[in-house]
PDB file of C-alpha atoms in Angstrom:
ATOM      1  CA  UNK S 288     115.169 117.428  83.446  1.00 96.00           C
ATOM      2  CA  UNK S 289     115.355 121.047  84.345  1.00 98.00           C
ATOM      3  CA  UNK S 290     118.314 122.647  86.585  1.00 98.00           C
ATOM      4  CA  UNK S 291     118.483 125.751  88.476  1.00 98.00           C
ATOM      5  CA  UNK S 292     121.440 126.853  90.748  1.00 98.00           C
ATOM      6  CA  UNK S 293     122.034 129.515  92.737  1.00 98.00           C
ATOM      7  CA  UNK S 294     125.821 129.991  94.871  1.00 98.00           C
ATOM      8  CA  UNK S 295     124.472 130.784  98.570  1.00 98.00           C
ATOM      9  CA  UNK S 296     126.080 132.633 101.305  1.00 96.00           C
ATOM     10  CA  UNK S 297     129.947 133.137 101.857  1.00 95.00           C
ATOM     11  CA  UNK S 298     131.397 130.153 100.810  1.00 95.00           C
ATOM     12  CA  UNK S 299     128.895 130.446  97.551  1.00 98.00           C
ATOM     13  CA  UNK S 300     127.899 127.153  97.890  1.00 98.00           C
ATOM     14  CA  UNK S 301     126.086 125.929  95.055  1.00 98.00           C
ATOM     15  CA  UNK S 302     122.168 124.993  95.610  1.00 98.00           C
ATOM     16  CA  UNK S 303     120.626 123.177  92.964  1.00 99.00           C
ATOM     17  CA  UNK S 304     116.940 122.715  92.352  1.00 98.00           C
ATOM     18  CA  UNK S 305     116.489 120.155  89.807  1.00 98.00           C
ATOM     19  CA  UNK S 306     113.384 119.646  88.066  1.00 98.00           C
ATOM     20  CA  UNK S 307     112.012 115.909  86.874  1.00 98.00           C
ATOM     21  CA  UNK S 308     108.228 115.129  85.302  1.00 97.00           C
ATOM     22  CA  UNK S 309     107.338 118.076  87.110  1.00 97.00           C
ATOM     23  CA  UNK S 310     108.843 117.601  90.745  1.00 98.00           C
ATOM     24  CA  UNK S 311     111.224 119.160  92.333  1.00 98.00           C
ATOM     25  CA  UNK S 312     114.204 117.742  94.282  1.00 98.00           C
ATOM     26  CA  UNK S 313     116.352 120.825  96.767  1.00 98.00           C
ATOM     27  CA  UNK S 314     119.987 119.964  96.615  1.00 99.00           C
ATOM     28  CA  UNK S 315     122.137 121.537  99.176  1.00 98.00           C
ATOM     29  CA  UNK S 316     119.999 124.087 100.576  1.00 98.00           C
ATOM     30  CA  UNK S 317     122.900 126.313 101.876  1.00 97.00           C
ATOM     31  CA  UNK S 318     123.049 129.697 103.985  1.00 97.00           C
ATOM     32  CA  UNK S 319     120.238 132.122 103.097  1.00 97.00           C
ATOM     33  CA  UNK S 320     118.673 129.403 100.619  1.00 98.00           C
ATOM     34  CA  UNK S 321     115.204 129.400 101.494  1.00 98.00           C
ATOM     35  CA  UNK S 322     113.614 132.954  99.811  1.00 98.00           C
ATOM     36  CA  UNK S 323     115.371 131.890  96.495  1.00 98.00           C
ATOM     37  CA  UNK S 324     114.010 127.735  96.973  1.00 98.00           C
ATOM     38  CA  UNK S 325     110.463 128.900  97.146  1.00 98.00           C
ATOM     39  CA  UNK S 326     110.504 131.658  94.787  1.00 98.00           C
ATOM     40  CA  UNK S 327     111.933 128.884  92.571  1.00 98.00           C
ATOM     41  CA  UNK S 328     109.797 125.784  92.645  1.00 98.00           C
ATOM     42  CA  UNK S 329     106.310 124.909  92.328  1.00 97.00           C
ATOM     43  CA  UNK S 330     105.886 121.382  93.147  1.00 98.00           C
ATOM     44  CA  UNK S 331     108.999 120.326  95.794  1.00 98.00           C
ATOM     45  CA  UNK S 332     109.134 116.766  96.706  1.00 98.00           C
ATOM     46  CA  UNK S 333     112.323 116.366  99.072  1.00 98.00           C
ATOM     47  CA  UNK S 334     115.418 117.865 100.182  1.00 98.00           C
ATOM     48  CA  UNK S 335     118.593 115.789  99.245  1.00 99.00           C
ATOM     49  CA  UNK S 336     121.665 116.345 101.312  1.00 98.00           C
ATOM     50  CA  UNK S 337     125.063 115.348  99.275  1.00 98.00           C
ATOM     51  CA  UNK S 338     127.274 115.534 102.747  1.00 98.00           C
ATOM     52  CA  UNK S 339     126.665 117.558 106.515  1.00 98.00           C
ATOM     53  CA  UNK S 340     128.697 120.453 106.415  1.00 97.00           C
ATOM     54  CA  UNK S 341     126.939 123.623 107.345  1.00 97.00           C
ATOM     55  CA  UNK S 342     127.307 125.732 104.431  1.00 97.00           C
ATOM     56  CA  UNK S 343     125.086 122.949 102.616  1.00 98.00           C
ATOM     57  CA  UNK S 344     122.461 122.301 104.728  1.00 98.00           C
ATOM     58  CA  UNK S 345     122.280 125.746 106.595  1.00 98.00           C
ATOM     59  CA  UNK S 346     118.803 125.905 105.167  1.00 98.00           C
ATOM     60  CA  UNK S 347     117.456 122.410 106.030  1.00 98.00           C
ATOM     61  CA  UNK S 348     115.293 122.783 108.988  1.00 97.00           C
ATOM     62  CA  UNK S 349     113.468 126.126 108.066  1.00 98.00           C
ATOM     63  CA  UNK S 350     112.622 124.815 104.203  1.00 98.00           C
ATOM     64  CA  UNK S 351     111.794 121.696 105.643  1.00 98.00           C
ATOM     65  CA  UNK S 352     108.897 123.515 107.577  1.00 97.00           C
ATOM     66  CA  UNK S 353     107.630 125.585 105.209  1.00 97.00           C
ATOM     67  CA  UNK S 354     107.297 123.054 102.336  1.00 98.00           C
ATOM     68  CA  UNK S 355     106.531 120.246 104.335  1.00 98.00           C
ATOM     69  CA  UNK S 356     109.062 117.864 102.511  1.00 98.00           C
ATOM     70  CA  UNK S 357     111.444 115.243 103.773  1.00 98.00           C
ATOM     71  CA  UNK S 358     114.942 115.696 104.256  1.00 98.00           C
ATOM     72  CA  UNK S 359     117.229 112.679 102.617  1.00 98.00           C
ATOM     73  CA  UNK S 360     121.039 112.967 104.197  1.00 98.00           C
ATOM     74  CA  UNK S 361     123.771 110.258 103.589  1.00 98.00           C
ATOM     75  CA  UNK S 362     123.765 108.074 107.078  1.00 98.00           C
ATOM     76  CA  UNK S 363     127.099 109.064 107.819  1.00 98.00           C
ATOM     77  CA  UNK S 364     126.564 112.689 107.966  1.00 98.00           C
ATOM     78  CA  UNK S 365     123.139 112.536 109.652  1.00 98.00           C
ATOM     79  CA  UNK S 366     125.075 113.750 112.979  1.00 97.00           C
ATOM     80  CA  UNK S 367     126.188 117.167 111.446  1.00 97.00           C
ATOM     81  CA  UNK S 368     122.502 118.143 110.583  1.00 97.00           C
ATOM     82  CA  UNK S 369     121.632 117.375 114.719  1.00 94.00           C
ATOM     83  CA  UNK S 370     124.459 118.722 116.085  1.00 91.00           C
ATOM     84  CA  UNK S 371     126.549 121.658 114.624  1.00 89.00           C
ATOM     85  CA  UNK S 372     129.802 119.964 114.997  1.00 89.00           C
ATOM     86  CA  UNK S 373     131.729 122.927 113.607  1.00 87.00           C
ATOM     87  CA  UNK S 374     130.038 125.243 116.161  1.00 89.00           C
ATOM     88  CA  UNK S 375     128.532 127.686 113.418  1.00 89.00           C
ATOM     89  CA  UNK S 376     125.086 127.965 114.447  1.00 92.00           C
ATOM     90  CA  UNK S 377     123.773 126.115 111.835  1.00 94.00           C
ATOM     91  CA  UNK S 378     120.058 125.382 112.270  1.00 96.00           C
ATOM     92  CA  UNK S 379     119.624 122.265 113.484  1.00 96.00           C
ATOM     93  CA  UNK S 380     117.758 119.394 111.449  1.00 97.00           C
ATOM     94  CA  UNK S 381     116.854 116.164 110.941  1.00 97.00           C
ATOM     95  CA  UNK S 382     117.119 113.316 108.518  1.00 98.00           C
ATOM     96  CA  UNK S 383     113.604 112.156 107.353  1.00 98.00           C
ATOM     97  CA  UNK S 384     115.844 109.419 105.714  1.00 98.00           C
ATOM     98  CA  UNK S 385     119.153 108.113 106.462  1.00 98.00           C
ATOM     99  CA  UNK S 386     120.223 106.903 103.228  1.00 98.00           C
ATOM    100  CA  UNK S 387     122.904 104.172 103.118  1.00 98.00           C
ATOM    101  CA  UNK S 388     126.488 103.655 101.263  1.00 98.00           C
ATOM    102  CA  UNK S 389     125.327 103.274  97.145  1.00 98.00           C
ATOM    103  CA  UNK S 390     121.729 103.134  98.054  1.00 98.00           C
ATOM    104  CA  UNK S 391     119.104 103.728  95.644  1.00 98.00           C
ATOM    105  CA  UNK S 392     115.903 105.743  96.788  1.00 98.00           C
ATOM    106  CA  UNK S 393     112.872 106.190  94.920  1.00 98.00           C
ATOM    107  CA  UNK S 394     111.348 109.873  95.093  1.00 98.00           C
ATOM    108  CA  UNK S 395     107.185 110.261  94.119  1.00 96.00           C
ATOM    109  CA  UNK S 396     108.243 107.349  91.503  1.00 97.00           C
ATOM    110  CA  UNK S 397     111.922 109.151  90.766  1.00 98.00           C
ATOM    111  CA  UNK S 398     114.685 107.230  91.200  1.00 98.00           C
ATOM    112  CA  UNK S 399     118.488 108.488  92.197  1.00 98.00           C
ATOM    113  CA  UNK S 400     121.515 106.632  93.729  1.00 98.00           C
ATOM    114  CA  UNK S 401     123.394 107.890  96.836  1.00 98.00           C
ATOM    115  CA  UNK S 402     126.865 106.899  95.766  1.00 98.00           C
ATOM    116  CA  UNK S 403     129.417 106.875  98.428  1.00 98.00           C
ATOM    117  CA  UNK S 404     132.767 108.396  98.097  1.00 98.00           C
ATOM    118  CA  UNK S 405     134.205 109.036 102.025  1.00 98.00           C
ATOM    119  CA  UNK S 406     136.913 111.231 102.581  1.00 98.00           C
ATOM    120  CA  UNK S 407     135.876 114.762 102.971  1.00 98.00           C
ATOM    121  CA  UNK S 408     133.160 113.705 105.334  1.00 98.00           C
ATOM    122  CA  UNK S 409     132.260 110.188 106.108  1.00 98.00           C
ATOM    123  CA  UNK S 410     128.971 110.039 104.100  1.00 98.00           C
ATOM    124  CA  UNK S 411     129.876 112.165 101.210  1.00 98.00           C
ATOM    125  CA  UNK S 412     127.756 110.727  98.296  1.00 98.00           C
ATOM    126  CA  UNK S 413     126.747 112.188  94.730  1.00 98.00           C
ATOM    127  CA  UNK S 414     123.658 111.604  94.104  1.00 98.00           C
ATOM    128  CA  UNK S 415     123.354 110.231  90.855  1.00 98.00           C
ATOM    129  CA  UNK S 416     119.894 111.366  88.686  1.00 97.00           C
ATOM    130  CA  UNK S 417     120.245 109.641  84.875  1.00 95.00           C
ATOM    131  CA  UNK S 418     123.711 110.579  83.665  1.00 97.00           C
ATOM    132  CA  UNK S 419     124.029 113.727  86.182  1.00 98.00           C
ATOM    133  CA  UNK S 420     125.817 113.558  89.337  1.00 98.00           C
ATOM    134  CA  UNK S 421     125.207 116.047  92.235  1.00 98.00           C
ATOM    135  CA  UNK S 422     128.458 115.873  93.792  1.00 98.00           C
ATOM    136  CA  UNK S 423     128.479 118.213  96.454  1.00 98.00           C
ATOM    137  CA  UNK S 424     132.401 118.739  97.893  1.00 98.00           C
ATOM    138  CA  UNK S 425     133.550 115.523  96.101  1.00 98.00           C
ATOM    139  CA  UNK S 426     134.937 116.607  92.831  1.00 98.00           C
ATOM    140  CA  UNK S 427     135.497 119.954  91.394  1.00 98.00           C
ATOM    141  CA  UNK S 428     136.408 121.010  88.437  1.00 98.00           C
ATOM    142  CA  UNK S 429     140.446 120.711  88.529  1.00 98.00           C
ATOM    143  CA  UNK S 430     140.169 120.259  91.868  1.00 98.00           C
ATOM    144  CA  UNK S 431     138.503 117.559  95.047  1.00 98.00           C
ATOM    145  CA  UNK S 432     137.191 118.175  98.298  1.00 98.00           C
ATOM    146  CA  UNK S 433     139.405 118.997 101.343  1.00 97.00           C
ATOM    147  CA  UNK S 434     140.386 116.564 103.522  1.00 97.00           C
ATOM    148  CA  UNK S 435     141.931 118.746 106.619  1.00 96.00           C
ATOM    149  CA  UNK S 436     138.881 118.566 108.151  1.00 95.00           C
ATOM    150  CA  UNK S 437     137.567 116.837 111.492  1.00 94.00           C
ATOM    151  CA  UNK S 438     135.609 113.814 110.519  1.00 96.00           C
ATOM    152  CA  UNK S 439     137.911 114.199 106.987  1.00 98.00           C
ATOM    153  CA  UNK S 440     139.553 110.530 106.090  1.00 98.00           C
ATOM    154  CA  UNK S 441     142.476 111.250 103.548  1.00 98.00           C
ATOM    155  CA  UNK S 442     142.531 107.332 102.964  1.00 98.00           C
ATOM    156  CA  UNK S 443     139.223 106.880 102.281  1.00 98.00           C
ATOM    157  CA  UNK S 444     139.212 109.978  99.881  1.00 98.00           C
ATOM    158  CA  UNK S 445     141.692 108.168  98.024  1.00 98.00           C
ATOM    159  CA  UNK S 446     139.848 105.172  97.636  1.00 98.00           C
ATOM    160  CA  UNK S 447     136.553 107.221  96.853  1.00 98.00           C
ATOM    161  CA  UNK S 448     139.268 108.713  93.903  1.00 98.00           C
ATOM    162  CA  UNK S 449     140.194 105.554  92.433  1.00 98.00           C
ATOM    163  CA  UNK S 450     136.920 104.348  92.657  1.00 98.00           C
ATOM    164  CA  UNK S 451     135.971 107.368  90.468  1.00 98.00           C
ATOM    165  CA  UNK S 452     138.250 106.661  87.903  1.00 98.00           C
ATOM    166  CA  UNK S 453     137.084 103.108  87.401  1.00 98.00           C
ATOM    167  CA  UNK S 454     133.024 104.090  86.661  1.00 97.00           C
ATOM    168  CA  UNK S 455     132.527 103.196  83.562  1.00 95.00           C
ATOM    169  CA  UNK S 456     130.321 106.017  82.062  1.00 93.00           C
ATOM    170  CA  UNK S 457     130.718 109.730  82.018  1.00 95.00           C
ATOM    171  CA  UNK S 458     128.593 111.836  83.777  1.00 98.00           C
ATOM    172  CA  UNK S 459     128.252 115.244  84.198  1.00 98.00           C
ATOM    173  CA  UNK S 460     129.373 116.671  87.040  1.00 98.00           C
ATOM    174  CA  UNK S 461     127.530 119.570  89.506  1.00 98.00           C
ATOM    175  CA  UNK S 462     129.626 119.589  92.208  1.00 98.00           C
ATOM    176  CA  UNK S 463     128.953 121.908  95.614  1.00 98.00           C
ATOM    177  CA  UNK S 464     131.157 125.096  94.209  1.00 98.00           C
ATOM    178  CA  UNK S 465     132.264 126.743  91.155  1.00 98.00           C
ATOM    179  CA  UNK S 466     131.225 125.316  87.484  1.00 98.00           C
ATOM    180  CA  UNK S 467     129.809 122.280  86.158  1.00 98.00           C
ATOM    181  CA  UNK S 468     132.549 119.605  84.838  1.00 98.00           C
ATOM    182  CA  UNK S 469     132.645 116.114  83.872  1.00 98.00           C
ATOM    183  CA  UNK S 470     133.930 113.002  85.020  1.00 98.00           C
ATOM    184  CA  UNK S 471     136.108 112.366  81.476  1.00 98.00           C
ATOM    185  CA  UNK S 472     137.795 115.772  82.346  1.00 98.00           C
ATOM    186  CA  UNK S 473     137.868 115.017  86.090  1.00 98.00           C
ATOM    187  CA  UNK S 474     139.873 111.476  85.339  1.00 98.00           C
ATOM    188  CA  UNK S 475     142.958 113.620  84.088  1.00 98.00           C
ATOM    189  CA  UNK S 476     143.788 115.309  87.238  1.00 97.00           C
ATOM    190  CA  UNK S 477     142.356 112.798  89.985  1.00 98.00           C
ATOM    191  CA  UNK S 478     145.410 110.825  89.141  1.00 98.00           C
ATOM    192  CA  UNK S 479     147.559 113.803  90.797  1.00 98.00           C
ATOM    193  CA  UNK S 480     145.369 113.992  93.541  1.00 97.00           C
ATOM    194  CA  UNK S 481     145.382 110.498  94.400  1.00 97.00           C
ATOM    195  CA  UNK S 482     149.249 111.144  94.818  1.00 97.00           C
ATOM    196  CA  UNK S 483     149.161 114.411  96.428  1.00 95.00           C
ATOM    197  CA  UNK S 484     146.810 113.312  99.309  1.00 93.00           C
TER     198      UNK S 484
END
């Protein structure tokens, strides 16, 4: 497996492209995404959406034309890509696949889990390739995803916490901002976050 990223626009969200028996799979295509996408890959097979908001799918619909590749979004988010719900012009796109709670999908043969963790947006998932999780504005490292947001559930995030402390391997973590981490390190601290919610 072979990972790129590149921090995109203002909020430098992370976009991954992540390489496997020579296809590639577009993580969080976020503002201004697409020139460094196609400079970047040679064979792209599908656009995977960890959660809706803007800054991570800014780049969706235009990518999704020029490749001609689907777009996979977590069900629960699939609204955000249609309708700008945080009125920031965000391009608007569509789900090729609505991908539900802890579903599995198989890509051209590769398969990856959409696991669910709700809180900072009702479908927020980490996608979960071998012992790697994409996990967009889930986890940081040292830190988790707001949850002051509209559509934000600071109940469910705390269940989608404590649900992360119980999984029984580590992984390594590439969340949607700042550095890689893993979930060993991450069970530390989610304690306190758990209580500060």
């Amino acid at each position: 497996m072979k990972i790129q990223m590149q921090p995109m626009g203002a909020y430098q969200t992370n976009c991954y492209i992540v390489t496997v028996d020579g296809k590639d799979f577009i993580v969080d295509p976020g503002v201004g995404a697409t020139e460094w996408v196609i400079a970047h890959t040679t064979n792209p097979v599908a656009i995977l959406n960890t959660h809706g908001h803007f800054d991570h799918v800014w780049s969706n619909a235009e990518l999704k034309e020029r490749l001609k590749v689907p777009i996979y979004c977590p069900e629960g988010d699939v609204f955000m890509l249609e309708k700008d719900p945080f009125s920031q012009g965000t391009p608007s796109s569509r789900a090729d696949v609505a991908v539900k709670p802890d579903e599995t999908v198989i890509i051209e043969g590769i398969g990856m889990k959409f696991l669910h963790f709700p809180g900072h947006t009702p479908g927020t998932s980490a996608i979960e390739l071998g012992d790697i999780w994409f996990c967009g504005d889930f986890l940081f490292k040292g830190s988790i995803g707001r949850v002051d947001f509209p559509y934000s559930d600071p109940t469910a995030m705390k269940k989608s916490l404590e649900r992360a402390m119980e999984y029984p391997k580590n992984v390594t973590l590439h969340p949607g901002h700042g550095p890689n981490t893993t979930l060993e390190a991450e069970k530390r601290v989610i304690p306190y976050w758990i209580k500060a919610i």
